[in-house]
Amino acid sequence: MTETHRLGARVMALIDDLARHTDEPGRLTRLYLSPAHRATAEAVLGLMRAAGLSARIDAVGNVVGRREGREPGLPALVLGSHIDSVVDAGRYDGPLGVVGGLVAAQEIIARGAVLPFALEVVAFGDEENVRFPTSLSTSKAWAGQYRPEWLEGRDAGATRLRDALVAFGGDPDGIPALARSPRDVVGYLEIHIEQGPALEAAGQPVGVVTGIVGLTRARCTVTGEANHAGTVPMGMRRDALAAAAEMALAVERLGEGVPGAVATVGSLAVTPGAVNVIAGRVDFTLDVRAPEDGARRALVAAIDAACRVIAGRRGVGYSAEIYMDNRAVDLDPGLRACLDAAARRHGFAPLRLASGATHDAVSMAALGPAAMLFVRCRGGISHNPAESITLEDADAATRVLLDAVLALAEA
Ligand code: HGY
Ligand code: MN
Ligand code: MN
Ligand code: MN
């Protein structure tokens, strides 16, 4: 292997190795606190220790590795991302940032560099929030944004989450103590696939992220009347599925009407869900994002109003519960400049681009300066097993990250 791509080859090999851990044979699904999450956390724990980091799995299921700086107890520069995935996922969304950070840290340790700050690598356990209906992004626990009702609420979701965390070996009572003080953190740098087409179109391997969109997520319920599909005349039905379908189209129409915004009904469950029964109940999710918080909140309100009008006209019930509301985040100008300069030292002309996806960097930005380096992915495809990057681009991103960390140490 030529020196030019040694780091990239190691990153790709480790990502391929972690991709073996899945909860669903034949496709990559690694949900928070699942057996595959446990196996991946253990594997990352071993890699961190082999790299020369002291490592542990924390109370909420994050894997954390640490290397002290020139004296013990210094604030840390944190590198990392998440190891959970969506269902039928690609292998790079999350693990690229964890493994890229780990390989960069290992390179620094191998060179015997002693930094003026501690170096940490983190593999967050839940960024996708796919398995549990709370917004317990585990990076929020670090940012002191943990809410006890996520685990102590009486609703089924909280009980399921609490039981799963205990079964995983986590410690619900230990979560509040994970909250970091801004004094503990020098900054956070995350490598992540772009999950979009801009870098590929520009012919650039990496880009520096300017900011991350704000996001609102809600659980919505439509209640009609289950009834016989063969005997109830069309005009006498209270069909929850027909109402929910009209609501989903309203979400799409209203989302299209706000520049830069997106609005998605991503999951929908029908009860009882039988061929000859008019749907009595539909539960669906709503995900609304926009670069500007006021526009996002106005869009959420417009969607809610439209759904209530549809419900009223159709004689069905409608309720919505917002369970996540992230403000848009501008990433740190100083760290962005550091990544930009490092990329230019490697001969790249990094794009500056906003992120339509949310990331662990949103929580970490509440703790201190945070920045992200995007990596080109083929066709911009993500949240899909066709997600792919090249070894060369993995090498480029890891070297840019390494260079940025060393430049920060010199600053
Ligand atoms: O939903 C997102 O933007 C991220 O992939 N969790
Ligand atoms: Mn991700
Ligand atoms: Mn994702
Ligand atoms: Mn992320």
Coordinates of N, CA, C and O in Angstrom, one line a residue, residues 104-173:
A104 N -7.1 8.8 12.9 CA -6.3 10.0 13.0 C -5.7 10.1 14.4 O -4.5 10.4 14.6
A105 N -6.5 9.7 15.4 CA -5.9 9.7 16.8 C -4.8 8.7 16.9 O -3.7 9.0 17.5
Q106 N -5.0 7.5 16.3 CA -3.9 6.5 16.4 C -2.6 7.0 15.7 O -1.5 6.8 16.2
E107 N -2.8 7.7 14.6 CA -1.6 8.3 13.9 C -0.9 9.3 14.8 O 0.3 9.3 14.8
I108 N -1.7 10.1 15.5 CA -1.1 11.1 16.3 C -0.3 10.4 17.5 O 0.9 10.8 17.8
I109 N -0.9 9.4 18.0 CA -0.2 8.7 19.1 C 1.0 8.0 18.6 O 2.1 8.0 19.2
A110 N 0.9 7.4 17.4 CA 2.0 6.6 16.9 C 3.2 7.6 16.6 O 4.4 7.2 16.7
R111 N 2.9 8.8 16.2 CA 4.0 9.8 16.0 C 4.6 10.3 17.3 O 5.5 11.1 17.2
G112 N 4.0 9.9 18.4 CA 4.5 10.4 19.7 C 4.2 11.9 19.9 O 4.8 12.5 20.8
A113 N 3.2 12.4 19.2 CA 2.8 13.8 19.4 C 2.2 14.0 20.8 O 1.3 13.2 21.2
V114 N 2.6 15.0 21.5 CA 2.0 15.3 22.8 C 1.2 16.7 22.6 O 1.9 17.7 22.3
L115 N -0.1 16.6 22.8 CA -0.9 17.8 22.5 C -1.2 18.6 23.7 O -1.2 18.1 24.8
P116 N -1.5 19.9 23.5 CA -1.9 20.8 24.6 C -3.3 20.6 25.0 O -3.8 21.4 25.8
F117 N -3.9 19.5 24.6 CA -5.3 19.2 25.0 C -5.4 17.7 25.0 O -4.6 17.0 24.3
A118 N -6.4 17.2 25.7 CA -6.7 15.7 25.6 C -7.3 15.5 24.2 O -7.9 16.4 23.6
L119 N -7.2 14.2 23.8 CA -7.9 13.9 22.5 C -8.9 12.8 22.8 O -8.6 11.8 23.5
E120 N -10.1 13.0 22.4 CA -11.1 11.9 22.7 C -11.7 11.5 21.3 O -11.8 12.3 20.4
V121 N -12.1 10.2 21.3 CA -12.8 9.7 20.1 C -14.1 9.1 20.7 O -14.1 8.4 21.7
V122 N -15.2 9.4 20.0 CA -16.5 9.0 20.6 C -17.3 8.3 19.5 O -17.3 8.7 18.3
A123 N -18.0 7.2 19.8 CA -18.9 6.5 19.0 C -20.3 6.7 19.6 O -20.6 5.9 20.6
F124 N -21.1 7.7 19.2 CA -22.4 7.9 19.8 C -23.3 6.7 19.5 O -23.3 6.2 18.4
G125 N -24.1 6.3 20.5 CA -24.9 5.1 20.3 C -26.2 5.3 19.6 O -26.8 4.4 19.0
D126 N -26.8 6.6 19.7 CA -28.1 6.8 19.1 C -28.1 8.2 18.5 O -28.3 9.2 19.3
E127 N -27.9 8.3 17.2 CA -28.1 9.6 16.5 C -29.3 9.5 15.7 O -30.1 10.5 15.5
E128 N -29.6 8.4 15.1 CA -30.7 8.3 14.2 C -32.1 8.3 14.8 O -33.1 8.6 14.2
N129 N -32.2 7.9 16.1 CA -33.5 7.9 16.8 C -34.5 7.1 16.1 O -35.7 7.5 16.1
V130 N -34.1 6.0 15.6 CA -35.1 5.2 14.8 C -35.8 4.2 15.7 O -37.0 4.0 15.5
R131 N -35.2 3.7 16.7 CA -35.8 2.6 17.5 C -36.8 3.1 18.5 O -37.9 2.5 18.7
F132 N -36.5 4.2 19.2 CA -37.3 4.6 20.3 C -37.9 6.0 20.0 O -37.3 6.8 19.4
P133 N -39.2 6.1 20.4 CA -39.9 7.4 20.0 C -39.6 8.6 20.8 O -40.4 9.4 21.0
T134 N -38.3 8.6 21.4 CA -38.0 9.8 22.1 C -36.9 10.5 21.3 O -36.5 10.1 20.2
S135 N -36.4 11.6 21.8 CA -35.3 12.2 21.0 C -34.0 12.0 21.8 O -33.2 12.9 21.9
L136 N -33.9 10.8 22.4 CA -32.6 10.6 23.2 C -31.4 10.4 22.3 O -30.9 9.3 22.2
S137 N -31.1 11.5 21.5 CA -29.8 11.4 20.8 C -28.8 11.3 21.9 O -28.8 12.1 22.8
T138 N -28.0 10.3 21.9 CA -27.1 10.1 23.1 C -26.1 11.2 23.2 O -25.5 11.4 24.3
S139 N -25.9 11.9 22.1 CA -24.9 13.1 22.2 C -25.6 14.2 23.1 O -25.0 15.0 23.7
K140 N -27.0 14.1 23.2 CA -27.6 15.1 24.0 C -27.3 14.9 25.5 O -27.3 15.9 26.2
A141 N -27.1 13.7 25.8 CA -26.7 13.4 27.2 C -25.4 14.2 27.6 O -25.3 14.7 28.7
W142 N -24.5 14.2 26.7 CA -23.2 14.9 26.9 C -23.5 16.4 27.0 O -22.8 17.1 27.7
A143 N -24.4 16.9 26.2 CA -24.7 18.3 26.1 C -25.6 18.8 27.3 O -26.1 19.9 27.3
G144 N -25.9 17.9 28.2 CA -26.7 18.3 29.3 C -28.2 18.5 28.9 O -28.9 19.2 29.6
Q145 N -28.6 17.9 27.8 CA -30.0 18.1 27.3 C -30.8 16.9 27.5 O -31.9 16.7 27.0
Y146 N -30.3 15.9 28.4 CA -31.1 14.7 28.7 C -32.4 15.1 29.4 O -32.3 16.0 30.3
R147 N -33.5 14.5 29.1 CA -34.7 14.8 29.8 C -35.2 13.5 30.5 O -35.4 12.5 29.8
P148 N -35.4 13.5 31.8 CA -35.7 12.3 32.6 C -37.0 11.6 32.0 O -37.0 10.4 32.0
E149 N -37.9 12.4 31.4 CA -39.1 11.7 30.9 C -38.8 10.8 29.8 O -39.6 9.9 29.5
W150 N -37.6 10.9 29.2 CA -37.3 10.0 28.1 C -37.2 8.6 28.7 O -37.4 7.6 28.0
L151 N -36.9 8.5 30.0 CA -36.7 7.1 30.6 C -37.7 6.9 31.8 O -37.9 5.8 32.1
E152 N -38.2 8.0 32.4 CA -39.0 7.8 33.5 C -40.5 8.0 33.3 O -41.3 7.9 34.1
G153 N -40.8 8.5 32.0 CA -42.2 8.7 31.7 C -42.9 7.4 31.8 O -42.4 6.3 31.7
R154 N -44.2 7.5 32.0 CA -45.1 6.3 32.1 C -45.4 5.7 30.7 O -45.9 4.6 30.6
D155 N -45.1 6.5 29.7 CA -45.6 5.9 28.4 C -44.7 4.7 28.0 O -43.6 4.6 28.4
A156 N -45.3 3.9 27.1 CA -44.6 2.7 26.7 C -43.2 2.9 26.2 O -42.3 2.2 26.4
G157 N -43.1 4.0 25.4 CA -41.7 4.3 24.8 C -40.7 4.4 25.9 O -39.6 3.8 25.8
A158 N -41.0 5.1 26.9 CA -40.0 5.4 28.0 C -39.6 4.1 28.7 O -38.5 3.7 28.9
T159 N -40.7 3.3 29.0 CA -40.4 2.0 29.7 C -39.6 1.1 28.8 O -38.6 0.5 29.2
R160 N -39.9 1.0 27.5 CA -39.2 0.2 26.6 C -37.7 0.6 26.6 O -36.8 -0.2 26.6
L161 N -37.5 1.9 26.5 CA -36.2 2.5 26.4 C -35.4 2.1 27.7 O -34.3 1.7 27.6
R162 N -36.0 2.4 28.8 CA -35.3 2.1 30.1 C -34.9 0.6 30.2 O -33.8 0.3 30.5
D163 N -35.9 -0.2 29.9 CA -35.6 -1.7 29.9 C -34.4 -2.1 29.0 O -33.6 -2.8 29.3
A164 N -34.5 -1.5 27.8 CA -33.4 -1.9 26.8 C -32.1 -1.3 27.2 O -31.1 -2.0 27.1
L165 N -32.1 -0.2 27.8 CA -30.8 0.4 28.3 C -30.2 -0.5 29.4 O -29.0 -0.8 29.4
V166 N -31.0 -0.9 30.3 CA -30.6 -1.7 31.4 C -30.1 -3.1 30.9 O -29.0 -3.5 31.2
A167 N -30.8 -3.6 29.9 CA -30.4 -4.9 29.3 C -29.1 -4.8 28.6 O -28.3 -5.7 28.5
F168 N -28.9 -3.6 28.0 CA -27.6 -3.4 27.3 C -26.4 -3.3 28.2 O -25.3 -3.4 27.8
G169 N -26.7 -3.0 29.5 CA -25.6 -2.7 30.4 C -25.4 -1.3 30.7 O -24.4 -0.9 31.3
G170 N -26.4 -0.5 30.2 CA -26.3 1.0 30.5 C -26.8 1.2 31.9 O -27.2 0.3 32.7
D171 N -26.8 2.5 32.3 CA -27.2 2.9 33.6 C -28.1 4.2 33.6 O -27.5 5.3 33.6
P172 N -29.4 4.0 33.6 CA -30.3 5.1 33.5 C -30.0 6.2 34.5 O -30.0 7.4 34.2
D173 N -29.7 5.8 35.7 CA -29.4 6.8 36.8 C -28.1 7.5 36.6 O -27.9 8.5 37.2

